Coordinates of N, CA and C in Angstrom, one line a residue:
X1 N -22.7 -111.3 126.5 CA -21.6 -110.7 127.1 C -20.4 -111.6 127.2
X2 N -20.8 -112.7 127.4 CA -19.6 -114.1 127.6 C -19.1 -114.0 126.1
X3 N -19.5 -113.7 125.3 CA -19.0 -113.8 123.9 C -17.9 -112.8 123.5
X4 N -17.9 -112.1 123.9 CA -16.9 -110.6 124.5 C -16.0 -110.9 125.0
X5 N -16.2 -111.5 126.0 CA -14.8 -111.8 127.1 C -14.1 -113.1 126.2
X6 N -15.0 -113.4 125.6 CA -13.6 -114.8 124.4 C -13.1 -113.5 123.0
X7 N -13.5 -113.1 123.3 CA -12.8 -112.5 122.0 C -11.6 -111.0 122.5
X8 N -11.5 -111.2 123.8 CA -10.9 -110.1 124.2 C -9.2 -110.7 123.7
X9 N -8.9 -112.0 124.5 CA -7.6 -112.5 124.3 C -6.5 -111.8 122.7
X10 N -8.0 -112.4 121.9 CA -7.5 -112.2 120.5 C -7.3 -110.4 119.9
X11 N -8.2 -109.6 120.8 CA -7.8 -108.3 120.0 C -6.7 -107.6 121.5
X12 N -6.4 -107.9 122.1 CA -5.2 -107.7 123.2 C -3.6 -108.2 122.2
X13 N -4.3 -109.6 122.1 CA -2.6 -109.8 121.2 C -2.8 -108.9 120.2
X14 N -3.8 -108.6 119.2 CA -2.9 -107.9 117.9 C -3.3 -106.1 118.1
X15 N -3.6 -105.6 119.1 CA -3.3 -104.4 119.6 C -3.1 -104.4 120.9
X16 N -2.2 -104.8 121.5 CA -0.8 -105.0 122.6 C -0.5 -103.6 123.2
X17 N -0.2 -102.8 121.8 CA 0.4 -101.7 122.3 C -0.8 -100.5 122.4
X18 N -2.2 -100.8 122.5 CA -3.0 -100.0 122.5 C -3.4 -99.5 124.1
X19 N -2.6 -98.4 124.7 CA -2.8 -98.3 125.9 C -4.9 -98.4 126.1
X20 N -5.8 -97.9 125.0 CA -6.6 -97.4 125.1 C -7.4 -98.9 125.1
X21 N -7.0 -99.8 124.7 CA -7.4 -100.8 124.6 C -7.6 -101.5 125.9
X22 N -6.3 -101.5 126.6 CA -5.7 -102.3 127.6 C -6.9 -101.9 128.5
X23 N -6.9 -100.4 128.7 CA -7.7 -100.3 129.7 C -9.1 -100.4 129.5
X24 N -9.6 -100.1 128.6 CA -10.8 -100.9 128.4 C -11.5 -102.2 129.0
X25 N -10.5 -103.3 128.3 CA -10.5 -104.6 128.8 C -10.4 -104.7 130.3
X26 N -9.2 -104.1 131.1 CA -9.1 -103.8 132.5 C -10.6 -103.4 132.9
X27 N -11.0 -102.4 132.4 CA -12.1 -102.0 133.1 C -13.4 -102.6 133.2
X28 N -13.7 -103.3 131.9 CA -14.7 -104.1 131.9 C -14.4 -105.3 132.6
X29 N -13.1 -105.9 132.7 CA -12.9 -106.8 133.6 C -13.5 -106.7 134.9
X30 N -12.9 -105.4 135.3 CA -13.4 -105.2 136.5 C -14.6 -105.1 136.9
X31 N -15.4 -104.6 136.2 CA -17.0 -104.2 136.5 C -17.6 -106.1 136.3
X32 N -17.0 -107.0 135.5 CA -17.2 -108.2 135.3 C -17.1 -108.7 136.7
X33 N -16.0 -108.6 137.2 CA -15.8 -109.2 138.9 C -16.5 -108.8 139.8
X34 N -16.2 -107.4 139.7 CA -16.6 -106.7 141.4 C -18.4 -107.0 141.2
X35 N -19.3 -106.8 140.3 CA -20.7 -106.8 140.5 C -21.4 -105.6 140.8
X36 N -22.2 -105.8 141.3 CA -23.2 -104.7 141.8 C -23.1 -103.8 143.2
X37 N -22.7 -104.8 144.4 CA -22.5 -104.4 145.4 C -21.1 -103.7 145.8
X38 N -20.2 -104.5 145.0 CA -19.1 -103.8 145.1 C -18.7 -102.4 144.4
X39 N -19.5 -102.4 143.2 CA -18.9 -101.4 142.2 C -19.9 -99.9 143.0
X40 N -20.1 -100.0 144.2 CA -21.0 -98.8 145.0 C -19.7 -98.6 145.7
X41 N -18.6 -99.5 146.0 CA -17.8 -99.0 147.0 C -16.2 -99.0 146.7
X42 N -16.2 -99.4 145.2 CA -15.1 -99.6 144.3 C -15.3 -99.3 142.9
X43 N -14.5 -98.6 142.7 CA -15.0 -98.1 141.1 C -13.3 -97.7 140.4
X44 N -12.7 -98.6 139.0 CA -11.4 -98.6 138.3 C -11.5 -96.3 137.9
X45 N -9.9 -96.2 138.2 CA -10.2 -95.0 138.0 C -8.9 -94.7 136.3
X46 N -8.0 -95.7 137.0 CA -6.6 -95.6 135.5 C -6.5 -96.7 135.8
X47 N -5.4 -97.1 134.2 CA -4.7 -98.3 134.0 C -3.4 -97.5 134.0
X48 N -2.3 -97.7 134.4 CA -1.0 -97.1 134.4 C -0.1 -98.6 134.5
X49 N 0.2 -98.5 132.8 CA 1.4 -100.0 132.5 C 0.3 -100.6 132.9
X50 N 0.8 -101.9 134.1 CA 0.3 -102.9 134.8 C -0.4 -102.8 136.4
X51 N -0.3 -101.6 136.0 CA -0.9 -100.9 137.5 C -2.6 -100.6 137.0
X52 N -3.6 -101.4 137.7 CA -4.8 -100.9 138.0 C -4.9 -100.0 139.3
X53 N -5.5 -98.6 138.9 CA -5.6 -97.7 140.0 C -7.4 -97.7 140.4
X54 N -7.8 -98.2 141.5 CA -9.5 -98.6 141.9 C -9.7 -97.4 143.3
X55 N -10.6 -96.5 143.0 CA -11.1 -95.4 144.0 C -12.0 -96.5 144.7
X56 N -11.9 -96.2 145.8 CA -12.4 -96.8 146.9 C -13.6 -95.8 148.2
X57 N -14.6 -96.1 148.4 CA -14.9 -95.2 149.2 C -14.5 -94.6 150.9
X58 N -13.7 -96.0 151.6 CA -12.9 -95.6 152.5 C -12.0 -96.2 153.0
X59 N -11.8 -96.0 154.1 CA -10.2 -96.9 154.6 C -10.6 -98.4 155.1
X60 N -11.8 -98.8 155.2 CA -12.2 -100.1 155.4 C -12.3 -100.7 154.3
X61 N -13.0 -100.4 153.5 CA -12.7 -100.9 152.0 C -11.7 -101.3 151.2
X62 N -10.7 -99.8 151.6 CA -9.2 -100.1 150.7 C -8.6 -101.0 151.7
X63 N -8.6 -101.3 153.2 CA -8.2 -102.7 153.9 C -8.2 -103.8 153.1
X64 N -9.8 -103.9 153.6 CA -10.3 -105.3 153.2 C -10.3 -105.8 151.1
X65 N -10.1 -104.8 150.4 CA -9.8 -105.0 149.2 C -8.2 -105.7 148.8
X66 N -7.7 -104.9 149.1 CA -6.3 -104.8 149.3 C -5.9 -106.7 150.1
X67 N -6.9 -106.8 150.5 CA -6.4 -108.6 151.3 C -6.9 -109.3 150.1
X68 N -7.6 -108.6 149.3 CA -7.9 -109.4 148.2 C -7.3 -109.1 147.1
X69 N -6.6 -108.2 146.2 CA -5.9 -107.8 145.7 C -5.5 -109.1 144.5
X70 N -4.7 -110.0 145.7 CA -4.2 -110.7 144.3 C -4.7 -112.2 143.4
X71 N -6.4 -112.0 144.5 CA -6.9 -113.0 143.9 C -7.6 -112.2 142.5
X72 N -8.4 -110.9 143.1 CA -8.5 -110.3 142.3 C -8.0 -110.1 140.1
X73 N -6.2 -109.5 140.8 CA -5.7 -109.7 139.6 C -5.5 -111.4 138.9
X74 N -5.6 -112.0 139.9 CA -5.7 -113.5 139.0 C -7.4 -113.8 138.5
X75 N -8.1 -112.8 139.2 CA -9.6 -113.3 138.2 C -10.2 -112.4 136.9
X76 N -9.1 -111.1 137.3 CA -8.9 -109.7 136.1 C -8.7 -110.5 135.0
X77 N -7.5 -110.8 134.9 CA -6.5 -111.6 133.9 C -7.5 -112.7 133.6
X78 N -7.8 -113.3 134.3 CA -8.5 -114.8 133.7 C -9.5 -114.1 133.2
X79 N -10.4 -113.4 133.2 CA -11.5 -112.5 132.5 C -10.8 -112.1 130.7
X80 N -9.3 -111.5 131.4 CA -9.6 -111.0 129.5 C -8.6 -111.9 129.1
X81 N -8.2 -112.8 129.8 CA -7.4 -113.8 128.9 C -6.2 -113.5 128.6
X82 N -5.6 -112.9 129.1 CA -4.2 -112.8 129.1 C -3.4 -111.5 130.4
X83 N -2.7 -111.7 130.8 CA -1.9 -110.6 131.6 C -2.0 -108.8 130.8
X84 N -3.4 -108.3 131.8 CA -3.6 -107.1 131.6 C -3.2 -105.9 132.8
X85 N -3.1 -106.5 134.3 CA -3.1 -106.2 135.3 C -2.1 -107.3 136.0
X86 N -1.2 -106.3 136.9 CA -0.4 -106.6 137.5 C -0.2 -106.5 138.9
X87 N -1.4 -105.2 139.4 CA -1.3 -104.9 140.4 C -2.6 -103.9 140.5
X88 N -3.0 -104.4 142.1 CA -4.1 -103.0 142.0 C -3.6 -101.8 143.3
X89 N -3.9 -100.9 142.8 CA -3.9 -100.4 143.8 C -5.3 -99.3 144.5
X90 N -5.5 -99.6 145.7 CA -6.7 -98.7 146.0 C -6.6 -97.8 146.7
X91 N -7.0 -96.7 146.3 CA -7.3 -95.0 146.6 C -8.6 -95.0 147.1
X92 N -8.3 -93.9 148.2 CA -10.2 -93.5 148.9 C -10.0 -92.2 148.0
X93 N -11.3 -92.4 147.8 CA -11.8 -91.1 146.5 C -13.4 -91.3 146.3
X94 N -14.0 -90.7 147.1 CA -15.0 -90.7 147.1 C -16.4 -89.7 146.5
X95 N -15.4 -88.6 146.0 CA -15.7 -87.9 144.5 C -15.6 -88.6 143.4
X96 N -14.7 -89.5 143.4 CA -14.4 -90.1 142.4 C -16.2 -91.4 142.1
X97 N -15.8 -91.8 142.9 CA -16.7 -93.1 142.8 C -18.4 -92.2 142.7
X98 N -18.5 -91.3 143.7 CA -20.1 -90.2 143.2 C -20.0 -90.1 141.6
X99 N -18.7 -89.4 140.7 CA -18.9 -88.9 139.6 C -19.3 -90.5 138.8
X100 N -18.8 -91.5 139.0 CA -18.8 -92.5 138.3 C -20.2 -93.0 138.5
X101 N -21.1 -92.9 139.2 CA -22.4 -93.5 139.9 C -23.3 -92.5 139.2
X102 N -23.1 -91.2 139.1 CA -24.0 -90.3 138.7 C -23.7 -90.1 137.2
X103 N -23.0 -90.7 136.2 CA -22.9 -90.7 134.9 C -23.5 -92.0 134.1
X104 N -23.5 -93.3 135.5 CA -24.1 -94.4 134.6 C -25.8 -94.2 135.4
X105 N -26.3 -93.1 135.1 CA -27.7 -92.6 135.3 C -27.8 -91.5 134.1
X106 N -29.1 -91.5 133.4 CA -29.2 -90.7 132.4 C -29.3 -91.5 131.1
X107 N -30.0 -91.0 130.1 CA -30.2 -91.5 129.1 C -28.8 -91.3 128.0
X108 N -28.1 -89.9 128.7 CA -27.1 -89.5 127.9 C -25.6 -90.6 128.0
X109 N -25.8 -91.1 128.8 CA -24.6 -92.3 129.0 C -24.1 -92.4 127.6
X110 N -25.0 -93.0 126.8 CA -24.2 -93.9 125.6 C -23.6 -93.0 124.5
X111 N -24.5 -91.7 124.2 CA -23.9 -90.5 123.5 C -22.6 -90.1 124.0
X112 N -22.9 -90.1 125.4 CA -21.1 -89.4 125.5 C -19.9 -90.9 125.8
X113 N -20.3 -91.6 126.0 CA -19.6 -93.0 125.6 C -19.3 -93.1 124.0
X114 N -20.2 -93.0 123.3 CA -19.5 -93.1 122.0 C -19.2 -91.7 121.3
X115 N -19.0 -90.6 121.8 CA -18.8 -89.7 121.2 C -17.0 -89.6 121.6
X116 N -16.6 -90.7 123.1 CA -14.9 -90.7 123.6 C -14.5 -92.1 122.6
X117 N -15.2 -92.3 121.7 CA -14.5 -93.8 120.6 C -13.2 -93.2 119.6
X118 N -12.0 -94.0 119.7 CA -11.3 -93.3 118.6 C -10.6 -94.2 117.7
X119 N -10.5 -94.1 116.4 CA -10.4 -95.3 115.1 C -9.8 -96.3 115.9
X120 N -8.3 -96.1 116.9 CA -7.9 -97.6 116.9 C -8.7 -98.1 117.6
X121 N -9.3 -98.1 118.4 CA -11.1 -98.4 119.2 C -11.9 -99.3 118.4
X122 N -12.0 -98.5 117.2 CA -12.8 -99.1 116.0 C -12.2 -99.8 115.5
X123 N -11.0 -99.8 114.8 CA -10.7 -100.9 114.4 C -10.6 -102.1 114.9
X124 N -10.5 -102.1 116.4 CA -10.1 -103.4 117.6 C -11.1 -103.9 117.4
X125 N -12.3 -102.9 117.3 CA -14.2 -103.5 117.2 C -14.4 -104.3 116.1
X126 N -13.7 -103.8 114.9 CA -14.0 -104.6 113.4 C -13.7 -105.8 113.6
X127 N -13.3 -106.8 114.8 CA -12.7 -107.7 114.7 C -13.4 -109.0 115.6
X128 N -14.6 -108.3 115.9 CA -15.9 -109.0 116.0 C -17.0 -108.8 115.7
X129 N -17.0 -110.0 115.3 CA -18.6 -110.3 114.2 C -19.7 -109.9 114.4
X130 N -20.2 -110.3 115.5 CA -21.6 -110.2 115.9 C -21.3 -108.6 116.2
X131 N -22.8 -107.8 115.9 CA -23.0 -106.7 116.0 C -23.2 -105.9 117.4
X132 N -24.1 -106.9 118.2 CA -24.4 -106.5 119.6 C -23.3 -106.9 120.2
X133 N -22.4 -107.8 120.1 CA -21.4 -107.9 120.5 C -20.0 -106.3 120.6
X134 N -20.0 -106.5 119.3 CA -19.5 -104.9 118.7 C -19.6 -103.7 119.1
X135 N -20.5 -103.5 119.5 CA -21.5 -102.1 120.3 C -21.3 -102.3 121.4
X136 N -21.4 -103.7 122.0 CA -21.2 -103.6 123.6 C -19.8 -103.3 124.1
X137 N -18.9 -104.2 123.2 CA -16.9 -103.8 123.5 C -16.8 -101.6 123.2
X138 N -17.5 -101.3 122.3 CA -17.3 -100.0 121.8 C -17.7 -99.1 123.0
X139 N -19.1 -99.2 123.6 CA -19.7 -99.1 124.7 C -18.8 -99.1 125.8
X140 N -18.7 -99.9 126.4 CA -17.7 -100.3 127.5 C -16.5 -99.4 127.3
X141 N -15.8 -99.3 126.4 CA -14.6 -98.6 125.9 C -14.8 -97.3 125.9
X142 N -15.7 -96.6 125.5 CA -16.1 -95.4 125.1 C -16.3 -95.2 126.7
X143 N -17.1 -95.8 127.4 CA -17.5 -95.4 128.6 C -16.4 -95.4 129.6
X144 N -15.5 -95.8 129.6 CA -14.1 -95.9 130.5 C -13.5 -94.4 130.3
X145 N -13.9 -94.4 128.6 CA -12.6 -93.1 128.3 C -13.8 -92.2 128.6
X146 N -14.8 -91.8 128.6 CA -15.7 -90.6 129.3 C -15.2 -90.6 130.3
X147 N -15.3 -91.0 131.1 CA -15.2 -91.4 132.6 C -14.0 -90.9 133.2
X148 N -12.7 -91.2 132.4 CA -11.4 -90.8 132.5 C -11.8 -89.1 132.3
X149 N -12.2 -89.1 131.1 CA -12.4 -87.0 130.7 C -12.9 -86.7 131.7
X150 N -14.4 -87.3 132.4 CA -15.0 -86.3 133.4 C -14.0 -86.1 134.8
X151 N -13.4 -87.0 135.2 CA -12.6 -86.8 136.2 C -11.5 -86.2 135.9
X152 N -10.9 -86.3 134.8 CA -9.6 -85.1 134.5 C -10.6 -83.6 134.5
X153 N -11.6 -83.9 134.0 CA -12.3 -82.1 134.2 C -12.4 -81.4 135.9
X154 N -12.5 -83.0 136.1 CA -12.9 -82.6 137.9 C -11.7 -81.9 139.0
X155 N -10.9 -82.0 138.2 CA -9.2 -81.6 138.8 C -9.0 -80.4 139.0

C-alpha cells in the first residue's frame, strides 16, 4: 500500500485537472490517517476544489475534529504528496456514515467499486506498474465514486 502513496504525487501532477482523481487520492488519504477507530465516527463524504467535506457522527466529534483540522490537512497532503486539501469541513450525518459502514460489508463491495471506474481512472492506473498496486488505486477510486452514487441515491 506504501507503494501507492509514492506514486500518487506523480499521477496528481499529470492529471491535475481530474476532479475524479483528486478525490480519490483525498479519500484514500483519508482512510490512510483516520484508521479504524476513527473512520466509525468520521467518514470523507465530497471533495469540492480544496474543500474536503467529512460526515461526522455528532457534535462532539465535529468539535474535537475540527481542533484538529489543520494538522490533519497537513498529514492529507503529506500522504498524497502534494496540496490536495485545503480545508476540512465536518458535517453530522449520521446516515451518511451507516450507508458508508454497511457497503464496506458484503462480498459485492469490489463489483460495484469497479463497475463506478471511468477511462480517465484507467488511464491514471496505467501508470503503475505493479499490478496489485494497480487494482488497489482502481479499488479505492472506484469505491469513493460508489459511495458518492449511493448517497446521491439517498437524497
Amino acid at each position: 500500500m506504501n507503494e501507492i502513496f509514492e506514486a500518487l504525487p506523480a499521477l496528481l501532477r499529470e492529471y491535475s485537472d481530474s476532479d475524479e482523481i483528486r478525490r480519490a487520492v483525498a479519500f484514500a488519504a483519508w482512510r490512510r490517517i483516520a484508521g479504524e477507530q476513527l473512520a466509525e465516527h468520521a467518514s470523507p463524504l465530497a471533495l469540492e476544489g480544496e474543500r474536503l467535506i467529512v460526515a461526522v457522527s455528532d457534535r462532539s466529534w465535529q468539535r474535537n475534529l475540527e481542533s484538529l483540522a489543520g494538522e490533519m490537512v497537513f498529514r492529507l497532503n503529506s500522504k498524497a504528496g502534494t496540496k490536495v486539501v485545503g480545508f476540512i469541513e465536518f458535517r453530522i450525518d449520521q446516515s451518511a456514515l451507516k450507508s458508508g459502514r454497511n457497503s464496506s460489508n458484503g462480498g459485492s463491495r469490489e463489483l460495484e467499486a469497479m463497475d463506478e471506474i471511468t477511462e480517465p481512472l484507467r488511464r491514471a492506473a496505467d501508470g503503475i506498474a505493479d499490478d496489485a498496486m494497480r487494482r488497489a488505486f482502481l479499488f479505492a477510486a472506484g469505491s469513493c465514486l460508489a459511495r458518492e452514487k449511493r448517497l446521491a441515491d439517498a437524497q
